[in-house]
Amino acid sequence: MVYTVINIFQIAGVLTGFLTLLSIAKKKASETQKVLLIACCCAFVSILAYTLEINARSLEAMVMAVKFGYVGKCYVLLFFLMFMAYYCNIDIPKLVFRSFLVFNTVMLLIIITCDRHKLYYKSIRLSYEGLFPHVELEKGVCYWMLMAVMLGLMAWYVILCLIEVKKRKGIEKKRLLLLSFSGLIPGYMLTVYLTGIMNILDPVPLGIVLSCMLLTLNVNKYGLLDTMELAREKIIENTKDGLVILDASYNLLYANDVARELFPDINQAESREKQIKEIFKENPREAVVDIEGRSYEIRVSRIEDDNNADTVRGYLAWIFDMTFVNHYTEEMIRLRQEAEKANLAKTSFLAHMSHEIRTPMNAIIGFSDLCLNNGDEGEIKEYVQSIRESAGTLMVLINEVLDISKIESGKIALTDVAYSMKELMKEVISAIIPQINAKHLTFRYLLEKDVPVMLKGDKKEIRHIMSNLLSNAVKYTAEGTILFKVKEIERKDRKTLLEIIVKDTGIGIKEENREQIFDRFERFDVKKNYAVEGTGLGLSIVKDLVQLMDGSIEVESVYGEGSLFRARIWQEVLDERKGEAYRGSNCDDIKYTLEQLKNAVYGNRGKRKRRSIRFPGAKVLVVDDNQVNLKVASGLLKLYGIDAELAESGEECLNAVKKQTYDIIFMDQMMPGMDGVETLSRLREIKKGNKSTPVIALTANALVGVKEEMLEEGFDDFLGKPMDLTELENVLIRFLKELQEEMPEAGREETGFAAETAGRYESLIRKGIDVQAGIELCGGEESYLEVLKAFVTNAPVQQRSLSQSLKLGDYRRYTVSAHALKSAAASIGALKLSEISRMHEEAGNKENIAYINEDFVNLIEEYGEIVKAIEMREA
Ligand code: ADP
C-alpha cells in the first residue's frame, strides 16, 4: 500500500518535473532561461531515475537506475546556482563553476563505474526488507565527498537567495523567496537522508519534486522569466550601436558584433587590453571618433550597484553611429541658412524693387506735372520723351519679374525657329551699340567661321541671353573694351554646342561673389554701383535659359580688371555649311562713329574762317617718314604760297639742313630709326645755318600734355596731325611774320563740296571715306588727289612694314607704322582706318600683343579696301 502511494507520488513528480520543463521551454530562451532549463532537466532526470529504481525488480536494473539518477543529481545544484547568479547579477567567477563542473563530472564517472571499485559504494546488494525491494548501498569515500559538495552548493544557493530577498522589494522579493524554498526543500531532504533516519526511502527526489512545483508556480504566477530580460538581451544583440561591457576590473564581459567590427582589436587577446584602454580612457566620457569615414560617438558610463552607488560593478560603452545624425543636422543648418538667405534676398529685392519702381515713377509724375503746367511745345516734347524713357525702364523691370515668375512656375517653353547667327548677332549689336558708344567704349565682335550658317533654336531667348550679358558688360565697364564672340565648341548628331563669350574690362567680380551672381536677387558692390540700375535678376534668368538649352554658364573675373562670361548652348544645325567669319568693331557703326570721330579728329574745321595771307619765298622743310603725310603738309603749305621741301627721315633732314638754311622746319616726332627728338638735337649741334631755325613738332598724339612735352624736348611749337589750318596759319604767322603778305579778299579760295565733286569720288564715299573732310585737310582737291596717289603708292611699303615688324616682334616699329597710318588715313578722310590704326598704336604702346595679333587681319583688310576704293576711282 505505502509502496503504491510512493510510486504514484513518484510518477506525479515525474509529470510535475516534465510540466516545469515545458513551462520553461515554451518561453523564448534567454541566457538565464537556458541555464534554468538545464537545471530542471537535471532535476527531471533524477526524479525519473528514482521512479525507475523503485519499480525495478532486479539488482542490475536498480543499479542502472541509480547511475542514471546521478546524471541529473551531479549537475542539478550547480546549474541552479548558476541560474541564481545570472538572475541576481551576482558575480561568481567562471573558474569556480568550471571547477565544480569538473569535480562533479569526475564523480559521475566514478559512479558509473561503481560496481568495479569501492570508491563510491563499498558494497551493493539487493534487499527485500522494508516496504519494497531495494538496493542496499554501503557508502564509500567519494559518496561523502559528493554529498558534502552538494550540501555546500545548496547552502550557498540558499544564502545567496536570502541575501537577495532582503535587498529586493515587491514581486522580485516573492520570486526570490520561492526560489530559496526551491533550494531549501531538497537540501533539507538530503540532510535528513544523510543522517540515516530514512534508510529505505530517499526523500531527496521528493524534495526535488516539491522544488519543481515551486518553480512552476514562480514561472507562471510570478513571471520569473519575464520577457523584459529577453527583450533586453535582444535589444543589446540587435542594436545598430556598439556595446562593450567590462567588469569592475576592466575585464571584457561582453562586446556585441557592432563593437567587435568597429574595434577589431577587441577580438584578439593580445591587443584587447590596449583597445579597451583606448575606449574607456576617461570615465565617464563622451567623445567623437572617425572610423572609415563615419563618425561615432562613444559614451562611457559606470555600472553602479542599485543599492550602493559607490560600488562600481562594471563599465559600459555605447558606441553610436552619428554619421546620419550629423549629416542630417548639417543639412538642417544649411537649409535654415538658405531659407534665411532667401528671405533676406527677397527682402532686399523688395527694397530694391521699390527703389527701382519709385525712380521712374517719380520721373513720370514729375514730368507729367511739368507738361500740365507748361505750355511750350518744345519743352513738353522733351518731358514726354523723359516720361517715355521712364516707362521703358519700368517695362524692363516688369518683364524681368515676369520672366522670373514664368521660369519659376515652369511655364517658359522654348520655341524653336530657323535663324542665322550672323543676323542675330547683327540685331543684338545694333541694339547695344548706342549704349557702348555713349560710354566711349571700344567694342569688338567676332562670329567664327565654323559656326553653321543656319541654326534652329529659340532665337528670342538667345537674343535675351546675349543682350543681357552685353548690357551687364556695358553697365559695369567705365572704360576699355568689350568683346563679343560666338564660336563652335563641339558638333554631334546635327547639333552644335555654341559658346557665347562676353568679355569686358570693367569692375570685375570678387571671387567670393562669383557663384552667387547667378542667384536671384543677388547684386554686389551695390554701394560702388549705386548709379547702375539693376534688379539682380538678369543673370539668374540667363542661367535658367541656358540650362533650358542643355547648356551652362560660367564666369572668370579679376576684380578690378574685368570679367568674362561664357555661356554654352546646344542648337540644332539646319545647314551644315560653314558661314563666313563676321567680325568688326564699333568703328563699323559708320554713321555714329564717323560723326564722333570727325569731331574728334577735325574739330570745327568746317566753320573756320581762313585769312587770305601768303608767305612767298619762305624756305620750309617738312620731315615725315610717311609720304602721304608729306603730301598733305605740302598741299596745305601750298595754300599759303609755300613750296615746301620734303624729307622722309631724320637723316635726310640732317643732310638737307647742311645744304640750306630754312625759315621753318616741320618735323614728325615719331619716325622709325632716328625719331624727331633725336633729329632735332643733332640739328641743333650743327654749327652753321639752321641752329636757330624754328622747328615745329608734328604729332598725331592728341593727348593732353604732349605739347608741353614737345616744348621741353626743345621744339619751338607743336602741331597735331592732321594739321588744323587755323593752327598752321597761326604758327606760320608767329614764325614767318616778316615774310607775310596780305592777299586781296577776291583772291580768297574757299573749299566747297558740291554734288558734282562728290560724284567724282563715289567709290570712296561708298567705302565711308569722308572726301569733303579730306579735301579740306589737304588744302584743296588738287592736293587731295596727290595725297590719295601717295596713299596708294605708299600702301605696299606701309603694309609690309606693319606685317614684318609684327612678324619680327618689333613692336616699337609696329607702333610707329600704326601711328603714321593713323594720320595718313585721317588725312584722306578714311576715319575708320584711322581709328583702327589708333587702336593698334595704343595696343603697341601698351604691348598688348594679343590684341594686335587678333585684330591685325581687321586692320589689313580695311587698309586693303580703302586702297581698292581709291584705285577704283583712279581707274
Ligand atoms: P543686375 O540687374 O544687378 O545687373 P544681374 O543678375 O544681371 O543683375 O547681375 C547680378 C550682379 O552680378 C550684378 O549686380 C553685378 O554685381 C554682377 N555682375 C554682372 N555682370 C557683371 C559684369 N560684367 N561685371 C561686373 N559685375 C557684374
PDB file of N, CA and C in Angstrom, residues 48-110:
ATOM      1  N   LEU A  48      13.019  10.917 -12.462  1.00  0.00           N
ATOM      2  CA  LEU A  48      12.676   9.812 -13.351  1.00  0.00           C
ATOM      3  C   LEU A  48      13.466   8.550 -12.962  1.00  0.00           C
ATOM      4  N   ALA A  49      14.745   8.762 -12.704  1.00  0.00           N
ATOM      5  CA  ALA A  49      15.617   7.632 -12.368  1.00  0.00           C
ATOM      6  C   ALA A  49      15.173   6.973 -11.062  1.00  0.00           C
ATOM      7  N   TYR A  50      14.774   7.830 -10.094  1.00  0.00           N
ATOM      8  CA  TYR A  50      14.380   7.247  -8.817  1.00  0.00           C
ATOM      9  C   TYR A  50      13.087   6.444  -8.974  1.00  0.00           C
ATOM     10  N   THR A  51      12.192   6.943  -9.840  1.00  0.00           N
ATOM     11  CA  THR A  51      10.955   6.202 -10.110  1.00  0.00           C
ATOM     12  C   THR A  51      11.292   4.852 -10.733  1.00  0.00           C
ATOM     13  N   LEU A  52      12.217   4.886 -11.657  1.00  0.00           N
ATOM     14  CA  LEU A  52      12.634   3.615 -12.287  1.00  0.00           C
ATOM     15  C   LEU A  52      13.254   2.685 -11.243  1.00  0.00           C
ATOM     16  N   GLU A  53      14.012   3.282 -10.332  1.00  0.00           N
ATOM     17  CA  GLU A  53      14.736   2.487  -9.333  1.00  0.00           C
ATOM     18  C   GLU A  53      13.753   1.718  -8.437  1.00  0.00           C
ATOM     19  N   ILE A  54      12.735   2.442  -7.975  1.00  0.00           N
ATOM     20  CA  ILE A  54      11.842   1.751  -7.039  1.00  0.00           C
ATOM     21  C   ILE A  54      10.904   0.774  -7.754  1.00  0.00           C
ATOM     22  N   ASN A  55      10.837   0.943  -9.069  1.00  0.00           N
ATOM     23  CA  ASN A  55       9.996  -0.007  -9.804  1.00  0.00           C
ATOM     24  C   ASN A  55      10.811  -1.176 -10.363  1.00  0.00           C
ATOM     25  N   ALA A  56      12.122  -1.146 -10.236  1.00  0.00           N
ATOM     26  CA  ALA A  56      12.959  -2.219 -10.782  1.00  0.00           C
ATOM     27  C   ALA A  56      12.830  -3.460  -9.901  1.00  0.00           C
ATOM     28  N   ARG A  57      13.030  -4.601 -10.553  1.00  0.00           N
ATOM     29  CA  ARG A  57      12.897  -5.832  -9.772  1.00  0.00           C
ATOM     30  C   ARG A  57      14.217  -6.584  -9.673  1.00  0.00           C
ATOM     31  N   SER A  58      15.152  -6.242 -10.471  1.00  0.00           N
ATOM     32  CA  SER A  58      16.452  -6.932 -10.375  1.00  0.00           C
ATOM     33  C   SER A  58      17.518  -5.944  -9.898  1.00  0.00           C
ATOM     34  N   LEU A  59      18.573  -6.493  -9.338  1.00  0.00           N
ATOM     35  CA  LEU A  59      19.648  -5.655  -8.809  1.00  0.00           C
ATOM     36  C   LEU A  59      20.280  -4.814  -9.930  1.00  0.00           C
ATOM     37  N   GLU A  60      20.486  -5.449 -11.089  1.00  0.00           N
ATOM     38  CA  GLU A  60      21.133  -4.749 -12.197  1.00  0.00           C
ATOM     39  C   GLU A  60      20.308  -3.517 -12.639  1.00  0.00           C
ATOM     40  N   ALA A  61      18.990  -3.791 -12.713  1.00  0.00           N
ATOM     41  CA  ALA A  61      18.116  -2.681 -13.150  1.00  0.00           C
ATOM     42  C   ALA A  61      18.152  -1.549 -12.138  1.00  0.00           C
ATOM     43  N   MET A  62      18.147  -1.937 -10.856  1.00  0.00           N
ATOM     44  CA  MET A  62      18.169  -0.902  -9.816  1.00  0.00           C
ATOM     45  C   MET A  62      19.468  -0.092  -9.868  1.00  0.00           C
ATOM     46  N   VAL A  63      20.604  -0.836 -10.003  1.00  0.00           N
ATOM     47  CA  VAL A  63      21.909  -0.125 -10.052  1.00  0.00           C
ATOM     48  C   VAL A  63      21.959   0.811 -11.274  1.00  0.00           C
ATOM     49  N   MET A  64      21.404   0.263 -12.342  1.00  0.00           N
ATOM     50  CA  MET A  64      21.392   1.088 -13.557  1.00  0.00           C
ATOM     51  C   MET A  64      20.587   2.387 -13.332  1.00  0.00           C
ATOM     52  N   ALA A  65      19.411   2.262 -12.668  1.00  0.00           N
ATOM     53  CA  ALA A  65      18.576   3.442 -12.395  1.00  0.00           C
ATOM     54  C   ALA A  65      19.307   4.415 -11.476  1.00  0.00           C
ATOM     55  N   VAL A  66      20.036   3.829 -10.465  1.00  0.00           N
ATOM     56  CA  VAL A  66      20.787   4.701  -9.549  1.00  0.00           C
ATOM     57  C   VAL A  66      21.810   5.536 -10.350  1.00  0.00           C
ATOM     58  N   LYS A  67      22.559   4.822 -11.217  1.00  0.00           N
ATOM     59  CA  LYS A  67      23.598   5.522 -12.004  1.00  0.00           C
ATOM     60  C   LYS A  67      22.950   6.619 -12.873  1.00  0.00           C
ATOM     61  N   PHE A  68      21.829   6.268 -13.509  1.00  0.00           N
ATOM     62  CA  PHE A  68      21.110   7.224 -14.371  1.00  0.00           C
ATOM     63  C   PHE A  68      20.684   8.462 -13.573  1.00  0.00           C
ATOM     64  N   GLY A  69      20.210   8.169 -12.342  1.00  0.00           N
ATOM     65  CA  GLY A  69      19.772   9.288 -11.480  1.00  0.00           C
ATOM     66  C   GLY A  69      20.893  10.263 -11.198  1.00  0.00           C
ATOM     67  N   TYR A  70      22.126   9.728 -11.087  1.00  0.00           N
ATOM     68  CA  TYR A  70      23.255  10.631 -10.786  1.00  0.00           C
ATOM     69  C   TYR A  70      23.598  11.577 -11.958  1.00  0.00           C
ATOM     70  N   VAL A  71      23.214  11.147 -13.158  1.00  0.00           N
ATOM     71  CA  VAL A  71      23.455  12.042 -14.311  1.00  0.00           C
ATOM     72  C   VAL A  71      22.769  13.389 -14.045  1.00  0.00           C
ATOM     73  N   GLY A  72      21.570  13.298 -13.437  1.00  0.00           N
ATOM     74  CA  GLY A  72      20.869  14.557 -13.111  1.00  0.00           C
ATOM     75  C   GLY A  72      21.381  15.152 -11.822  1.00  0.00           C
ATOM     76  N   LYS A  73      21.503  14.302 -10.788  1.00  0.00           N
ATOM     77  CA  LYS A  73      21.855  14.806  -9.449  1.00  0.00           C
ATOM     78  C   LYS A  73      23.194  15.537  -9.423  1.00  0.00           C
ATOM     79  N   CYS A  74      24.170  15.001 -10.201  1.00  0.00           N
ATOM     80  CA  CYS A  74      25.510  15.608 -10.179  1.00  0.00           C
ATOM     81  C   CYS A  74      25.496  17.089 -10.598  1.00  0.00           C
ATOM     82  N   TYR A  75      24.552  17.432 -11.464  1.00  0.00           N
ATOM     83  CA  TYR A  75      24.627  18.795 -12.039  1.00  0.00           C
ATOM     84  C   TYR A  75      23.507  19.733 -11.606  1.00  0.00           C
ATOM     85  N   VAL A  76      22.407  19.142 -11.089  1.00  0.00           N
ATOM     86  CA  VAL A  76      21.247  19.974 -10.824  1.00  0.00           C
ATOM     87  C   VAL A  76      21.555  21.201  -9.959  1.00  0.00           C
ATOM     88  N   LEU A  77      22.294  20.986  -8.906  1.00  0.00           N
ATOM     89  CA  LEU A  77      22.550  22.110  -7.991  1.00  0.00           C
ATOM     90  C   LEU A  77      23.453  23.175  -8.626  1.00  0.00           C
ATOM     91  N   LEU A  78      24.418  22.625  -9.344  1.00  0.00           N
ATOM     92  CA  LEU A  78      25.365  23.550  -9.989  1.00  0.00           C
ATOM     93  C   LEU A  78      24.644  24.514 -10.938  1.00  0.00           C
ATOM     94  N   PHE A  79      23.714  23.952 -11.719  1.00  0.00           N
ATOM     95  CA  PHE A  79      23.012  24.816 -12.668  1.00  0.00           C
ATOM     96  C   PHE A  79      22.004  25.736 -11.996  1.00  0.00           C
ATOM     97  N   PHE A  80      21.412  25.248 -10.892  1.00  0.00           N
ATOM     98  CA  PHE A  80      20.518  26.154 -10.157  1.00  0.00           C
ATOM     99  C   PHE A  80      21.307  27.340  -9.600  1.00  0.00           C
ATOM    100  N   LEU A  81      22.480  27.029  -9.122  1.00  0.00           N
ATOM    101  CA  LEU A  81      23.330  28.103  -8.577  1.00  0.00           C
ATOM    102  C   LEU A  81      23.716  29.104  -9.679  1.00  0.00           C
ATOM    103  N   MET A  82      24.013  28.529 -10.823  1.00  0.00           N
ATOM    104  CA  MET A  82      24.398  29.372 -11.946  1.00  0.00           C
ATOM    105  C   MET A  82      23.219  30.282 -12.346  1.00  0.00           C
ATOM    106  N   PHE A  83      22.024  29.662 -12.373  1.00  0.00           N
ATOM    107  CA  PHE A  83      20.821  30.437 -12.703  1.00  0.00           C
ATOM    108  C   PHE A  83      20.656  31.581 -11.704  1.00  0.00           C
ATOM    109  N   MET A  84      20.833  31.235 -10.468  1.00  0.00           N
ATOM    110  CA  MET A  84      20.676  32.233  -9.402  1.00  0.00           C
ATOM    111  C   MET A  84      21.651  33.409  -9.609  1.00  0.00           C
ATOM    112  N   ALA A  85      22.899  33.013  -9.938  1.00  0.00           N
ATOM    113  CA  ALA A  85      23.922  34.050 -10.137  1.00  0.00           C
ATOM    114  C   ALA A  85      23.536  34.974 -11.303  1.00  0.00           C
ATOM    115  N   TYR A  86      23.062  34.388 -12.391  1.00  0.00           N
ATOM    116  CA  TYR A  86      22.640  35.190 -13.543  1.00  0.00           C
ATOM    117  C   TYR A  86      21.456  36.076 -13.175  1.00  0.00           C
ATOM    118  N   TYR A  87      20.513  35.413 -12.529  1.00  0.00           N
ATOM    119  CA  TYR A  87      19.258  36.106 -12.244  1.00  0.00           C
ATOM    120  C   TYR A  87      19.481  37.308 -11.335  1.00  0.00           C
ATOM    121  N   CYS A  88      20.336  37.120 -10.360  1.00  0.00           N
ATOM    122  CA  CYS A  88      20.536  38.217  -9.398  1.00  0.00           C
ATOM    123  C   CYS A  88      21.753  39.062  -9.743  1.00  0.00           C
ATOM    124  N   ASN A  89      22.333  38.825 -10.913  1.00  0.00           N
ATOM    125  CA  ASN A  89      23.538  39.584 -11.300  1.00  0.00           C
ATOM    126  C   ASN A  89      24.646  39.439 -10.280  1.00  0.00           C
ATOM    127  N   ILE A  90      24.791  38.216  -9.800  1.00  0.00           N
ATOM    128  CA  ILE A  90      25.850  38.005  -8.798  1.00  0.00           C
ATOM    129  C   ILE A  90      27.080  37.519  -9.535  1.00  0.00           C
ATOM    130  N   ASP A  91      28.169  38.120  -9.168  1.00  0.00           N
ATOM    131  CA  ASP A  91      29.396  37.853  -9.908  1.00  0.00           C
ATOM    132  C   ASP A  91      30.129  36.652  -9.298  1.00  0.00           C
ATOM    133  N   ILE A  92      29.864  35.474  -9.857  1.00  0.00           N
ATOM    134  CA  ILE A  92      30.613  34.293  -9.376  1.00  0.00           C
ATOM    135  C   ILE A  92      31.654  33.974 -10.449  1.00  0.00           C
ATOM    136  N   PRO A  93      32.916  33.956 -10.103  1.00  0.00           N
ATOM    137  CA  PRO A  93      33.943  33.737 -11.127  1.00  0.00           C
ATOM    138  C   PRO A  93      33.690  32.442 -11.907  1.00  0.00           C
ATOM    139  N   LYS A  94      33.955  32.511 -13.173  1.00  0.00           N
ATOM    140  CA  LYS A  94      33.713  31.356 -14.058  1.00  0.00           C
ATOM    141  C   LYS A  94      34.528  30.150 -13.598  1.00  0.00           C
ATOM    142  N   LEU A  95      35.701  30.457 -13.067  1.00  0.00           N
ATOM    143  CA  LEU A  95      36.604  29.382 -12.665  1.00  0.00           C
ATOM    144  C   LEU A  95      35.953  28.484 -11.597  1.00  0.00           C
ATOM    145  N   VAL A  96      35.204  29.121 -10.707  1.00  0.00           N
ATOM    146  CA  VAL A  96      34.546  28.364  -9.632  1.00  0.00           C
ATOM    147  C   VAL A  96      33.572  27.358 -10.261  1.00  0.00           C
ATOM    148  N   PHE A  97      32.776  27.871 -11.205  1.00  0.00           N
ATOM    149  CA  PHE A  97      31.808  26.990 -11.868  1.00  0.00           C
ATOM    150  C   PHE A  97      32.525  25.848 -12.580  1.00  0.00           C
ATOM    151  N   ARG A  98      33.553  26.231 -13.273  1.00  0.00           N
ATOM    152  CA  ARG A  98      34.264  25.213 -14.055  1.00  0.00           C
ATOM    153  C   ARG A  98      34.841  24.125 -13.146  1.00  0.00           C
ATOM    154  N   SER A  99      35.384  24.543 -11.997  1.00  0.00           N
ATOM    155  CA  SER A  99      35.994  23.567 -11.080  1.00  0.00           C
ATOM    156  C   SER A  99      34.934  22.586 -10.568  1.00  0.00           C
ATOM    157  N   PHE A 100      33.755  23.167 -10.202  1.00  0.00           N
ATOM    158  CA  PHE A 100      32.685  22.274  -9.721  1.00  0.00           C
ATOM    159  C   PHE A 100      32.243  21.321 -10.821  1.00  0.00           C
ATOM    160  N   LEU A 101      32.178  21.859 -12.030  1.00  0.00           N
ATOM    161  CA  LEU A 101      31.746  21.056 -13.165  1.00  0.00           C
ATOM    162  C   LEU A 101      32.688  19.860 -13.355  1.00  0.00           C
ATOM    163  N   VAL A 102      33.973  20.158 -13.278  1.00  0.00           N
ATOM    164  CA  VAL A 102      34.971  19.097 -13.461  1.00  0.00           C
ATOM    165  C   VAL A 102      34.836  18.077 -12.318  1.00  0.00           C
ATOM    166  N   PHE A 103      34.742  18.600 -11.108  1.00  0.00           N
ATOM    167  CA  PHE A 103      34.666  17.703  -9.939  1.00  0.00           C
ATOM    168  C   PHE A 103      33.461  16.769 -10.062  1.00  0.00           C
ATOM    169  N   ASN A 104      32.293  17.357 -10.366  1.00  0.00           N
ATOM    170  CA  ASN A 104      31.078  16.549 -10.433  1.00  0.00           C
ATOM    171  C   ASN A 104      31.134  15.548 -11.579  1.00  0.00           C
ATOM    172  N   THR A 105      31.755  15.947 -12.678  1.00  0.00           N
ATOM    173  CA  THR A 105      31.864  15.025 -13.818  1.00  0.00           C
ATOM    174  C   THR A 105      32.752  13.830 -13.439  1.00  0.00           C
ATOM    175  N   VAL A 106      33.851  14.144 -12.730  1.00  0.00           N
ATOM    176  CA  VAL A 106      34.734  13.055 -12.276  1.00  0.00           C
ATOM    177  C   VAL A 106      33.926  12.100 -11.375  1.00  0.00           C
ATOM    178  N   MET A 107      33.108  12.729 -10.491  1.00  0.00           N
ATOM    179  CA  MET A 107      32.287  11.915  -9.589  1.00  0.00           C
ATOM    180  C   MET A 107      31.334  11.027 -10.380  1.00  0.00           C
ATOM    181  N   LEU A 108      30.751  11.615 -11.416  1.00  0.00           N
ATOM    182  CA  LEU A 108      29.793  10.859 -12.224  1.00  0.00           C
ATOM    183  C   LEU A 108      30.485   9.638 -12.855  1.00  0.00           C
ATOM    184  N   LEU A 109      31.691   9.842 -13.312  1.00  0.00           N
ATOM    185  CA  LEU A 109      32.447   8.729 -13.909  1.00  0.00           C
ATOM    186  C   LEU A 109      32.694   7.633 -12.863  1.00  0.00           C
ATOM    187  N   ILE A 110      33.031   8.096 -11.674  1.00  0.00           N
ATOM    188  CA  ILE A 110      33.285   7.129 -10.584  1.00  0.00           C
ATOM    189  C   ILE A 110      31.991   6.338 -10.289  1.00  0.00           C
TER     190      ILE A 110
END
